Amino acid sequence: MDLSVLERVKWLQQQQMVSPDFFEILGSDGREELKRVESYLGNNNDELQSFRHYETIDGCISRTSSFQIEQVKNNEENRVIALQHKRKTEGKTEKIENKKKKKIKTEDETESSMKGKSNMSNSETSSEIQKRDYIHVRARRGEATDRHSLAERARREKLSKKMKCLQDIVPGCNKVTGKAGMLDEIINYVQSLQQQVEFLSMKLSVLNPELEYHINELSTKQFQACFTDLPEAVSKQLMMVDASSFPLQHQESLDYSVINSIQTTTLGSKDQTSSGWEIHSQSLYNNLRTDSVSSFFSLE
Amino acid sequence: MASANKPINTDVPEKDVFALHFLQSLSNLRRQNTFNSPEKTNDRVKKIKKVAYVSMARAAGGTNRLWSRALLRRAAKENNKVVRFPRRKKRVTCLRRRRSNRRDPVEEEEAERLRNLVPGGGGMEISKLMEETAHYIKCLSMQVKVMQCLVDGLAPK
């Protein structure tokens, strides 16, 4: 949508109907968009002219039509492949996959050959052949078509999908290829994370007794800095829900200095909450959002 | 096995949930009188570590994830407590071990190492192990972030 509007503007500018001041209004983002459009369309004026008549719809049309073309193509491909295999395997009985309930079930009558390529990702395209809840695996040309190897192939693909998932999570996995290397990387990463937890817990155990000293060093500036970006009402309620679902037994352990110091600072538009825990939790929430933990932790 | 198009769910709650759980348990820990003694740092370290893992397990999955359940069960066993998990619907976990020799020995070796690292990985097949590892890694990194924040906040100025 945006593209079409910008195209129109660009065209108008080229027709010298729009003053260059318009681009000031657009702002830098708009100008970048325009540059993108320009590079995409080329500086060909004729193309812009052709776009003129189909401004609002052309983007949509191009998108949808390409999708449909893809669909049709896939169907055709499937049919072609089916025909090929038909010619190849004339003697064998053909059973379409959607008649099978489960792919791996050992049924005696399903001694059929499976054809085509694996459709696990394109289950939407050829609707007359497939239903939604089946795994449709088709054997490629020249590959074994018995049930075991197909199942194995399905399993391997599932595994590779999960490995890809892991690859996104673990940093630095892109350079290594192959399952073994990636597994090595993953193992190293998990080990390093666990070591980090241990190290940080060591640090915490050292710092823990010093908590009491930090309370007096509270600065009001930190408080205000924390409370300026207040959570919205919704998140505040969520926080309340969270707090209430985990009943705390140590509400009375909140230091009185906490409550005093909170009351001395201006809380802005935040409601004055009565219970100390709510204040505590809200400050927790704020601090975690802004990653500045020092002040709230000294509240404890 | 029927629907393979379901995307793998590795959602992890926000940092706040982790921090909440961790701080809760930390403050509980601090109330113990034996905890604040200046000696016996090793004990403190171990306790804090255990607290970190337990709070992470609670924050992340509760009892919905296999690794969190295994972690909680392990921790409870150490305290000689009995943990009762709600009985989940029995899923078809007994996959047919086919006669095919697809158990790649190299892969299995690595998977064995992974199983030792990830809690609860002993009885899982490789595909399930991968899912659990992904979720575990995400939760671990979140926990590490929370702890790092805490330590930074507490560092002497």
CSV table of C-alpha atoms in Angstrom, one decimal:
chain,number,residue,atom,x,y,z
A,1,MET,CA,0.0,0.0,0.0
A,2,ASP,CA,2.7,2.4,1.0
A,3,LEU,CA,4.6,1.6,-2.0
A,4,SER,CA,1.8,2.6,-4.3
A,5,VAL,CA,1.3,5.9,-2.6
A,6,LEU,CA,4.9,6.7,-2.8
A,7,GLU,CA,5.0,5.7,-6.4
A,8,ARG,CA,2.3,8.1,-7.0
A,9,VAL,CA,4.1,10.8,-5.2
A,10,LYS,CA,7.2,10.1,-7.1
A,11,TRP,CA,5.4,10.2,-10.3
A,12,LEU,CA,3.8,13.4,-9.4
A,13,GLN,CA,7.1,14.9,-8.5
A,14,GLN,CA,8.4,13.9,-11.8
A,15,GLN,CA,5.6,15.6,-13.4
A,16,GLN,CA,6.6,18.6,-11.3
A,17,MET,CA,3.3,18.9,-9.7
A,18,VAL,CA,4.6,18.3,-6.2
A,19,SER,CA,7.0,20.7,-4.6
A,20,PRO,CA,10.1,19.4,-3.1
A,21,ASP,CA,8.8,20.7,0.2
A,22,PHE,CA,6.6,17.7,0.3
A,23,PHE,CA,9.5,15.5,0.9
A,24,GLU,CA,10.4,17.5,3.9
A,25,ILE,CA,7.0,16.6,5.3
A,26,LEU,CA,7.6,13.0,4.5
A,27,GLY,CA,10.6,13.0,6.6
A,28,SER,CA,13.7,10.9,6.2
A,29,ASP,CA,11.8,7.6,6.4
A,30,GLY,CA,9.6,8.6,3.5
A,31,ARG,CA,12.6,9.6,1.5
A,32,GLU,CA,14.2,6.4,2.1
A,33,GLU,CA,11.1,4.6,1.0
A,34,LEU,CA,11.1,6.7,-2.2
A,35,LYS,CA,14.7,5.8,-2.9
A,36,ARG,CA,13.8,2.2,-2.5
A,37,VAL,CA,10.9,2.6,-4.9
A,38,GLU,CA,13.1,4.4,-7.3
A,39,SER,CA,15.8,1.7,-7.3
A,40,TYR,CA,13.1,-0.9,-7.6
A,41,LEU,CA,11.3,0.7,-10.5
A,42,GLY,CA,14.2,2.2,-12.2
A,43,ASN,CA,14.1,5.8,-13.2
A,44,ASN,CA,11.9,4.9,-16.1
A,45,ASN,CA,9.2,7.4,-16.4
A,46,ASP,CA,7.1,5.1,-18.6
A,47,GLU,CA,6.7,2.5,-15.9
A,48,LEU,CA,5.5,5.1,-13.5
A,49,GLN,CA,3.0,6.2,-16.1
A,50,SER,CA,1.7,2.8,-16.5
A,51,PHE,CA,1.3,2.5,-12.7
A,52,ARG,CA,-0.7,5.6,-12.7
A,53,HIS,CA,-3.9,4.0,-13.5
A,54,TYR,CA,-3.7,1.1,-11.2
A,55,GLU,CA,-2.4,2.8,-8.1
A,56,THR,CA,-4.2,1.4,-5.2
A,57,ILE,CA,-4.8,-2.0,-6.6
A,58,ASP,CA,-1.6,-2.9,-8.4
A,59,GLY,CA,0.4,-3.9,-5.4
A,60,CYS,CA,-2.3,-6.2,-4.3
A,61,ILE,CA,-2.8,-7.7,-7.7
A,62,SER,CA,0.8,-8.3,-8.2
A,63,ARG,CA,1.1,-10.1,-4.9
A,64,THR,CA,-2.0,-12.2,-5.2
A,65,SER,CA,-1.4,-13.1,-8.8
A,66,SER,CA,2.1,-14.3,-8.2
A,67,PHE,CA,0.9,-16.5,-5.4
A,68,GLN,CA,-1.8,-18.0,-7.6
A,69,ILE,CA,0.6,-18.6,-10.4
A,70,GLU,CA,2.8,-20.4,-8.0
A,71,GLN,CA,-0.1,-22.5,-7.0
A,72,VAL,CA,-1.0,-23.5,-10.5
A,73,LYS,CA,2.5,-24.2,-11.3
A,74,ASN,CA,2.9,-26.6,-8.4
A,75,ASN,CA,-0.3,-28.4,-9.4
A,76,GLU,CA,1.0,-28.8,-12.9
A,77,GLU,CA,4.3,-30.0,-11.6
A,78,ASN,CA,2.6,-32.5,-9.5
A,79,ARG,CA,0.5,-33.7,-12.3
A,80,VAL,CA,3.5,-34.0,-14.6
A,81,ILE,CA,5.4,-35.9,-12.0
A,82,ALA,CA,2.4,-38.1,-11.4
A,83,LEU,CA,2.2,-38.8,-15.1
A,84,GLN,CA,5.8,-39.7,-15.3
A,85,HIS,CA,5.6,-42.1,-12.5
A,86,LYS,CA,2.4,-43.5,-13.9
A,87,ARG,CA,4.3,-44.4,-17.1
A,88,LYS,CA,7.1,-45.8,-15.1
A,89,THR,CA,5.1,-47.9,-12.8
A,90,GLU,CA,2.4,-49.3,-14.9
A,91,GLY,CA,2.1,-52.5,-13.2
A,92,LYS,CA,1.9,-51.3,-9.7
A,93,THR,CA,-1.3,-50.4,-8.1
A,94,GLU,CA,-1.7,-46.8,-7.3
A,95,LYS,CA,-3.2,-45.6,-4.1
A,96,ILE,CA,-3.4,-41.9,-3.3
A,97,GLU,CA,-1.9,-40.9,-0.1
A,98,ASN,CA,-4.8,-39.4,1.6
A,99,LYS,CA,-6.5,-42.7,1.7
A,100,LYS,CA,-4.0,-43.8,4.2
A,101,LYS,CA,-4.8,-42.9,7.7
A,102,LYS,CA,-1.3,-42.8,9.1
A,103,LYS,CA,1.8,-42.8,7.2
A,104,ILE,CA,3.7,-45.3,9.3
A,105,LYS,CA,0.9,-47.7,10.1
A,106,THR,CA,1.7,-51.2,9.0
A,107,GLU,CA,-1.2,-52.1,6.9
A,108,ASP,CA,-1.0,-55.1,4.7
A,109,GLU,CA,-2.9,-53.8,1.8
A,110,THR,CA,-0.8,-50.7,1.4
A,111,GLU,CA,1.8,-52.1,-0.8
A,112,SER,CA,1.5,-49.1,-3.0
A,113,SER,CA,4.2,-46.9,-4.4
A,114,MET,CA,4.4,-43.3,-3.3
A,115,LYS,CA,5.2,-40.8,-5.9
A,116,GLY,CA,6.4,-37.3,-6.3
A,117,LYS,CA,8.4,-35.2,-4.0
A,118,SER,CA,7.9,-34.6,-0.3
A,119,ASN,CA,5.1,-32.2,0.3
A,120,MET,CA,5.4,-31.6,3.9
A,121,SER,CA,5.9,-27.9,3.5
A,122,ASN,CA,3.5,-27.3,0.6
A,123,SER,CA,0.4,-29.0,1.9
A,124,GLU,CA,-1.7,-26.0,1.0
A,125,THR,CA,-1.0,-26.0,-2.7
A,126,SER,CA,-2.6,-29.0,-4.2
A,127,SER,CA,-5.8,-29.4,-2.3
A,128,GLU,CA,-7.4,-32.1,-4.3
A,129,ILE,CA,-4.7,-34.5,-3.5
A,130,GLN,CA,-4.0,-33.8,0.1
A,131,LYS,CA,-5.8,-33.2,3.3
A,132,ARG,CA,-4.5,-31.1,6.1
A,133,ASP,CA,-3.6,-33.6,8.7
A,134,TYR,CA,-1.5,-36.2,6.8
A,135,ILE,CA,2.1,-36.2,6.2
A,136,HIS,CA,2.6,-36.6,2.6
A,137,VAL,CA,5.9,-37.8,1.6
A,138,ARG,CA,6.6,-38.5,-2.0
A,139,ALA,CA,9.6,-40.4,-3.2
A,140,ARG,CA,11.9,-38.6,-5.5
A,141,ARG,CA,12.9,-40.2,-8.8
A,142,GLY,CA,15.3,-42.9,-8.3
A,143,GLU,CA,14.9,-43.3,-4.6
A,144,ALA,CA,13.5,-46.2,-2.6
A,145,THR,CA,9.8,-46.1,-2.1
A,146,ASP,CA,9.3,-48.6,0.6
A,147,ARG,CA,7.8,-47.5,3.8
A,148,HIS,CA,10.8,-47.8,5.9
A,149,SER,CA,13.0,-45.5,4.0
A,150,LEU,CA,10.2,-43.0,3.6
A,151,ALA,CA,9.7,-43.0,7.3
A,152,GLU,CA,13.3,-42.6,7.8
A,153,ARG,CA,13.4,-39.7,5.5
A,154,ALA,CA,10.5,-38.1,7.3
A,155,ARG,CA,12.3,-38.5,10.6
A,156,ARG,CA,15.5,-37.1,9.2
A,157,GLU,CA,13.6,-34.1,7.9
A,158,LYS,CA,12.0,-33.5,11.2
A,159,LEU,CA,15.4,-33.7,12.9
A,160,SER,CA,16.9,-31.3,10.4
A,161,LYS,CA,14.1,-28.8,11.1
A,162,LYS,CA,14.8,-29.0,14.8
A,163,MET,CA,18.5,-28.5,14.2
A,164,LYS,CA,17.7,-25.4,12.2
A,165,CYS,CA,15.7,-24.2,15.1
A,166,LEU,CA,18.6,-24.8,17.4
A,167,GLN,CA,20.9,-23.1,15.0
A,168,ASP,CA,18.9,-19.9,15.3
A,169,ILE,CA,19.1,-20.0,19.1
A,170,VAL,CA,22.7,-20.9,19.5
A,171,PRO,CA,25.0,-18.1,18.3
A,172,GLY,CA,27.9,-19.1,16.1
A,173,CYS,CA,26.3,-22.2,14.7
A,174,ASN,CA,26.0,-20.8,11.2
A,175,LYS,CA,29.6,-21.5,10.3
A,176,VAL,CA,29.6,-25.1,11.3
A,177,THR,CA,27.8,-27.5,9.0
A,178,GLY,CA,26.9,-31.0,9.6
A,179,LYS,CA,25.2,-32.6,12.5
A,180,ALA,CA,28.2,-33.5,14.5
A,181,GLY,CA,29.8,-30.1,14.5
A,182,MET,CA,26.5,-28.4,15.4
A,183,LEU,CA,25.9,-30.8,18.2
A,184,ASP,CA,29.3,-30.0,19.5
A,185,GLU,CA,28.6,-26.3,19.4
A,186,ILE,CA,25.3,-26.8,21.2
A,187,ILE,CA,26.9,-28.9,23.9
A,188,ASN,CA,29.6,-26.3,24.4
A,189,TYR,CA,27.0,-23.6,24.6
A,190,VAL,CA,25.0,-25.4,27.2
A,191,GLN,CA,28.1,-26.1,29.2
A,192,SER,CA,29.2,-22.5,29.1
A,193,LEU,CA,25.7,-21.3,30.2
A,194,GLN,CA,25.8,-23.6,33.1
A,195,GLN,CA,29.2,-22.4,34.1
A,196,GLN,CA,28.0,-18.9,33.9
A,197,VAL,CA,25.2,-19.7,36.2
A,198,GLU,CA,27.6,-21.1,38.7
A,199,PHE,CA,30.0,-18.2,38.4
A,200,LEU,CA,27.2,-15.7,38.9
A,201,SER,CA,25.8,-17.6,41.9
A,202,MET,CA,29.3,-17.4,43.4
A,203,LYS,CA,29.3,-13.7,42.9
A,204,LEU,CA,25.9,-13.4,44.4
A,205,SER,CA,26.9,-15.3,47.4
A,206,VAL,CA,29.7,-12.9,48.0
A,207,LEU,CA,27.6,-9.8,47.5
A,208,ASN,CA,24.6,-11.0,49.4
A,209,PRO,CA,25.5,-9.9,52.9
A,210,GLU,CA,26.3,-6.4,51.6
A,211,LEU,CA,22.7,-5.9,50.8
A,212,GLU,CA,21.9,-4.2,54.1
A,213,TYR,CA,24.5,-1.5,53.5
A,214,HIS,CA,23.0,-0.4,50.3
A,215,ILE,CA,19.7,0.7,51.7
A,216,ASN,CA,21.1,3.8,53.2
A,217,GLU,CA,22.8,4.8,50.1
A,218,LEU,CA,19.6,5.2,48.2
A,219,SER,CA,19.5,8.2,46.2
A,220,THR,CA,16.2,9.8,45.3
A,221,LYS,CA,17.4,10.4,41.8
A,222,GLN,CA,17.6,6.7,41.2
A,223,PHE,CA,14.1,6.4,42.5
A,224,GLN,CA,12.7,9.0,40.1
A,225,ALA,CA,14.6,7.5,37.2
A,226,CYS,CA,13.0,4.2,37.9
A,227,PHE,CA,9.5,5.5,38.3
A,228,THR,CA,9.5,7.8,35.3
A,229,ASP,CA,8.8,5.0,32.8
A,230,LEU,CA,5.8,3.6,34.5
A,231,PRO,CA,4.1,0.5,33.3
A,232,GLU,CA,0.8,1.0,31.7
A,233,ALA,CA,-2.3,0.0,33.5
A,234,VAL,CA,-2.5,-3.4,31.8
A,235,SER,CA,1.0,-4.4,32.6
A,236,LYS,CA,0.5,-3.1,36.1
A,237,GLN,CA,-2.5,-5.4,36.5
A,238,LEU,CA,-0.5,-8.3,35.1
A,239,MET,CA,2.2,-7.6,37.6
A,240,MET,CA,-0.4,-7.6,40.3
A,241,VAL,CA,-1.8,-10.9,39.2
A,242,ASP,CA,1.7,-12.4,39.1
A,243,ALA,CA,2.4,-11.1,42.6
A,244,SER,CA,-0.9,-12.4,44.0
A,245,SER,CA,-0.5,-15.8,42.5
A,246,PHE,CA,2.8,-16.3,44.3
A,247,PRO,CA,1.9,-15.6,47.9
A,248,LEU,CA,4.7,-14.1,49.7
A,249,GLN,CA,5.3,-14.8,53.3
A,250,HIS,CA,7.8,-12.1,53.8
A,251,GLN,CA,5.8,-9.0,53.3
A,252,GLU,CA,6.7,-7.9,56.8
A,253,SER,CA,10.3,-8.3,56.0
A,254,LEU,CA,10.3,-5.3,53.8
A,255,ASP,CA,12.3,-2.6,55.5
A,256,TYR,CA,10.5,0.3,56.8
A,257,SER,CA,13.1,2.5,55.3
A,258,VAL,CA,11.8,1.4,51.9
A,259,ILE,CA,8.3,2.7,52.6
A,260,ASN,CA,9.6,5.9,54.0
A,261,SER,CA,11.8,6.6,51.1
A,262,ILE,CA,9.2,5.8,48.6
A,263,GLN,CA,6.8,8.2,50.2
A,264,THR,CA,9.3,11.0,50.1
A,265,THR,CA,9.8,10.8,46.4
A,266,THR,CA,7.3,12.0,43.9
A,267,LEU,CA,5.6,9.2,42.2
A,268,GLY,CA,4.2,11.1,39.4
A,269,SER,CA,1.1,9.8,37.9
A,270,LYS,CA,1.4,6.4,39.6
A,271,ASP,CA,-1.3,5.6,42.1
A,272,GLN,CA,-0.3,5.5,45.7
A,273,THR,CA,-0.5,1.9,46.5
A,274,SER,CA,-1.0,0.9,50.0
A,275,SER,CA,0.7,-2.4,50.5
A,276,GLY,CA,4.4,-2.4,50.4
A,277,TRP,CA,4.6,-5.5,48.2
A,278,GLU,CA,2.8,-3.8,45.4
A,279,ILE,CA,5.3,-1.0,45.4
A,280,HIS,CA,8.1,-3.5,45.6
A,281,SER,CA,6.8,-5.5,42.7
A,282,GLN,CA,6.2,-2.4,40.6
A,283,SER,CA,9.6,-1.2,41.2
A,284,LEU,CA,10.9,-4.6,40.3
A,285,TYR,CA,9.1,-4.5,37.1
A,286,ASN,CA,10.3,-1.1,36.2
A,287,ASN,CA,13.8,-1.9,37.0
A,288,LEU,CA,13.9,-5.0,35.0
A,289,ARG,CA,12.5,-3.1,32.1
A,290,THR,CA,15.2,-0.5,32.2
A,291,ASP,CA,17.9,-2.9,33.3
A,292,SER,CA,18.8,-0.8,36.2
A,293,VAL,CA,18.6,-3.1,39.2
A,294,SER,CA,20.6,-1.3,41.8
A,295,SER,CA,18.0,0.8,43.4
A,296,PHE,CA,15.3,-1.8,43.6
A,297,PHE,CA,17.6,-4.4,44.9
A,298,SER,CA,18.6,-2.2,47.7
A,299,LEU,CA,15.0,-2.0,48.7
A,300,GLU,CA,15.1,-5.6,49.9
B,1,MET,CA,2.9,-37.9,14.0
B,2,ALA,CA,0.1,-37.0,11.8
B,3,SER,CA,0.6,-33.2,11.6
B,4,ALA,CA,4.1,-32.4,11.0
B,5,ASN,CA,3.4,-28.8,10.1
B,6,LYS,CA,3.0,-27.7,13.6
B,7,PRO,CA,5.7,-25.2,14.4
B,8,ILE,CA,8.0,-26.1,17.3
B,9,ASN,CA,6.9,-24.1,20.4
B,10,THR,CA,9.9,-22.7,22.2
B,11,ASP,CA,8.2,-19.7,23.9
B,12,VAL,CA,9.9,-18.5,27.0
B,13,PRO,CA,8.3,-16.0,29.4
B,14,GLU,CA,9.7,-12.6,29.9
B,15,LYS,CA,12.6,-11.7,32.0
B,16,ASP,CA,10.3,-10.4,34.7
B,17,VAL,CA,8.9,-13.8,35.5
B,18,PHE,CA,12.3,-15.2,35.9
B,19,ALA,CA,13.5,-12.4,38.1
B,20,LEU,CA,10.4,-12.6,40.2
B,21,HIS,CA,10.9,-16.2,41.0
B,22,PHE,CA,14.5,-15.8,41.6
B,23,LEU,CA,14.2,-12.9,43.9
B,24,GLN,CA,11.4,-14.6,45.8
B,25,SER,CA,13.5,-17.7,46.5
B,26,LEU,CA,16.6,-15.6,47.2
B,27,SER,CA,14.8,-13.7,49.8
B,28,ASN,CA,13.4,-16.9,51.3
B,29,LEU,CA,16.9,-18.2,51.4
B,30,ARG,CA,18.2,-15.1,53.2
B,31,ARG,CA,15.7,-15.5,55.9
B,32,GLN,CA,17.3,-18.7,57.0
B,33,ASN,CA,19.6,-18.0,59.8
B,34,THR,CA,22.3,-20.4,58.7
B,35,PHE,CA,22.6,-18.6,55.4
B,36,ASN,CA,24.0,-15.4,56.5
B,37,SER,CA,27.0,-16.6,58.3
B,38,PRO,CA,30.2,-15.3,56.7
B,39,GLU,CA,31.9,-18.7,56.7
B,40,LYS,CA,31.0,-21.7,54.5
B,41,THR,CA,30.9,-19.9,51.3
B,42,ASN,CA,30.8,-23.1,49.4
B,43,ASP,CA,27.5,-24.1,51.0
B,44,ARG,CA,26.1,-20.7,50.1
B,45,VAL,CA,27.2,-21.0,46.6
B,46,LYS,CA,25.6,-24.4,46.2
B,47,LYS,CA,22.4,-23.2,47.7
B,48,ILE,CA,22.2,-20.2,45.5
B,49,LYS,CA,22.9,-22.3,42.5
B,50,LYS,CA,20.2,-24.7,43.3
B,51,VAL,CA,17.9,-21.9,44.0
B,52,ALA,CA,18.7,-20.4,40.6
B,53,TYR,CA,17.9,-23.7,38.8
B,54,VAL,CA,14.8,-24.3,40.7
B,55,SER,CA,13.4,-20.9,40.2
B,56,MET,CA,14.3,-21.1,36.5
B,57,ALA,CA,12.4,-24.4,36.2
B,58,ARG,CA,9.4,-22.9,37.9
B,59,ALA,CA,9.4,-19.7,35.9
B,60,ALA,CA,10.0,-21.3,32.6
B,61,GLY,CA,7.9,-24.4,32.3
B,62,GLY,CA,6.5,-25.4,35.6
B,63,THR,CA,5.6,-28.9,34.9
B,64,ASN,CA,5.0,-28.5,31.2
B,65,ARG,CA,8.4,-29.3,30.1
B,66,LEU,CA,10.3,-32.4,30.6
B,67,TRP,CA,13.5,-30.8,31.7
B,68,SER,CA,11.9,-28.6,34.3
B,69,ARG,CA,10.1,-31.6,35.8
B,70,ALA,CA,13.3,-33.5,36.0
B,71,LEU,CA,15.0,-30.6,37.6
B,72,LEU,CA,12.3,-30.1,40.2
B,73,ARG,CA,12.2,-33.8,40.9
B,74,ARG,CA,15.9,-33.9,41.3
B,75,ALA,CA,16.0,-30.9,43.6
B,76,ALA,CA,13.1,-32.3,45.7
B,77,LYS,CA,14.9,-35.6,46.1
B,78,GLU,CA,17.9,-33.8,47.5
B,79,ASN,CA,15.7,-32.2,50.1
B,80,ASN,CA,14.1,-35.6,50.7
B,81,LYS,CA,10.8,-34.2,49.7
B,82,VAL,CA,8.4,-35.9,47.4
B,83,VAL,CA,7.1,-34.0,44.5
B,84,ARG,CA,3.9,-35.0,42.9
B,85,PHE,CA,3.3,-34.0,39.4
B,86,PRO,CA,-0.2,-34.0,37.9
B,87,ARG,CA,-0.6,-37.0,35.7
B,88,ARG,CA,-0.4,-36.0,32.2
B,89,LYS,CA,-2.2,-37.7,29.4
B,90,LYS,CA,-0.2,-40.6,28.3
B,91,ARG,CA,1.2,-39.7,25.0
B,92,VAL,CA,2.4,-42.2,22.5
B,93,THR,CA,6.0,-42.0,23.3
B,94,CYS,CA,6.9,-45.5,22.5
B,95,LEU,CA,7.9,-45.0,18.9
B,96,ARG,CA,8.5,-48.0,16.9
B,97,ARG,CA,12.2,-48.8,17.0
B,98,ARG,CA,12.6,-49.8,13.5
B,99,ARG,CA,15.0,-52.5,12.5
B,100,SER,CA,16.8,-50.1,10.2
B,101,ASN,CA,20.2,-49.1,11.3
B,102,ARG,CA,19.6,-45.4,11.4
B,103,ARG,CA,20.9,-45.0,14.8
B,104,ASP,CA,24.0,-43.2,13.7
B,105,PRO,CA,26.7,-44.0,16.2
B,106,VAL,CA,28.3,-40.6,15.9
B,107,GLU,CA,25.0,-38.9,16.4
B,108,GLU,CA,24.2,-41.1,19.4
B,109,GLU,CA,27.5,-40.3,21.1
B,110,GLU,CA,26.8,-36.6,20.8
B,111,ALA,CA,23.3,-37.1,21.9
B,112,GLU,CA,24.5,-39.0,24.9
B,113,ARG,CA,26.6,-36.0,26.0
B,114,LEU,CA,23.7,-33.8,25.5
B,115,ARG,CA,21.5,-36.0,27.5
B,116,ASN,CA,24.0,-35.8,30.4
B,117,LEU,CA,23.8,-32.0,30.3
B,118,VAL,CA,20.1,-31.4,29.8
B,119,PRO,CA,18.1,-32.5,32.8
B,120,GLY,CA,15.7,-35.2,32.1
B,121,GLY,CA,17.3,-36.2,28.8
B,122,GLY,CA,17.9,-39.7,29.7
B,123,GLY,CA,14.8,-41.3,28.3
B,124,MET,CA,14.2,-39.2,25.3
B,125,GLU,CA,14.6,-39.8,21.6
B,126,ILE,CA,16.8,-37.4,19.7
B,127,SER,CA,14.0,-35.3,18.2
B,128,LYS,CA,12.4,-34.7,21.5
B,129,LEU,CA,15.8,-34.1,23.0
B,130,MET,CA,16.4,-31.3,20.5
B,131,GLU,CA,13.2,-29.6,21.4
B,132,GLU,CA,13.9,-29.7,25.1
B,133,THR,CA,17.4,-28.5,24.5
B,134,ALA,CA,16.2,-25.5,22.6
B,135,HIS,CA,13.8,-24.5,25.3
B,136,TYR,CA,16.4,-25.2,28.0
B,137,ILE,CA,18.9,-23.0,26.3
B,138,LYS,CA,16.5,-20.2,26.0
B,139,CYS,CA,15.6,-20.4,29.7
B,140,LEU,CA,19.2,-20.7,30.8
B,141,SER,CA,20.2,-17.6,28.9
B,142,MET,CA,17.3,-15.7,30.3
B,143,GLN,CA,18.3,-16.7,33.8
B,144,VAL,CA,21.9,-15.8,33.2
B,145,LYS,CA,20.7,-12.3,32.0
B,146,VAL,CA,18.7,-11.9,35.2
B,147,MET,CA,21.5,-12.9,37.4
B,148,GLN,CA,23.9,-10.7,35.5
B,149,CYS,CA,21.6,-7.7,36.1
B,150,LEU,CA,21.5,-8.5,39.7
B,151,VAL,CA,25.2,-8.7,40.1
B,152,ASP,CA,25.7,-5.6,38.2
B,153,GLY,CA,23.3,-3.8,40.3
B,154,LEU,CA,24.8,-5.0,43.5
B,155,ALA,CA,28.4,-4.3,42.5
B,156,PRO,CA,30.0,-1.8,44.8
B,157,LYS,CA,30.0,1.6,43.2
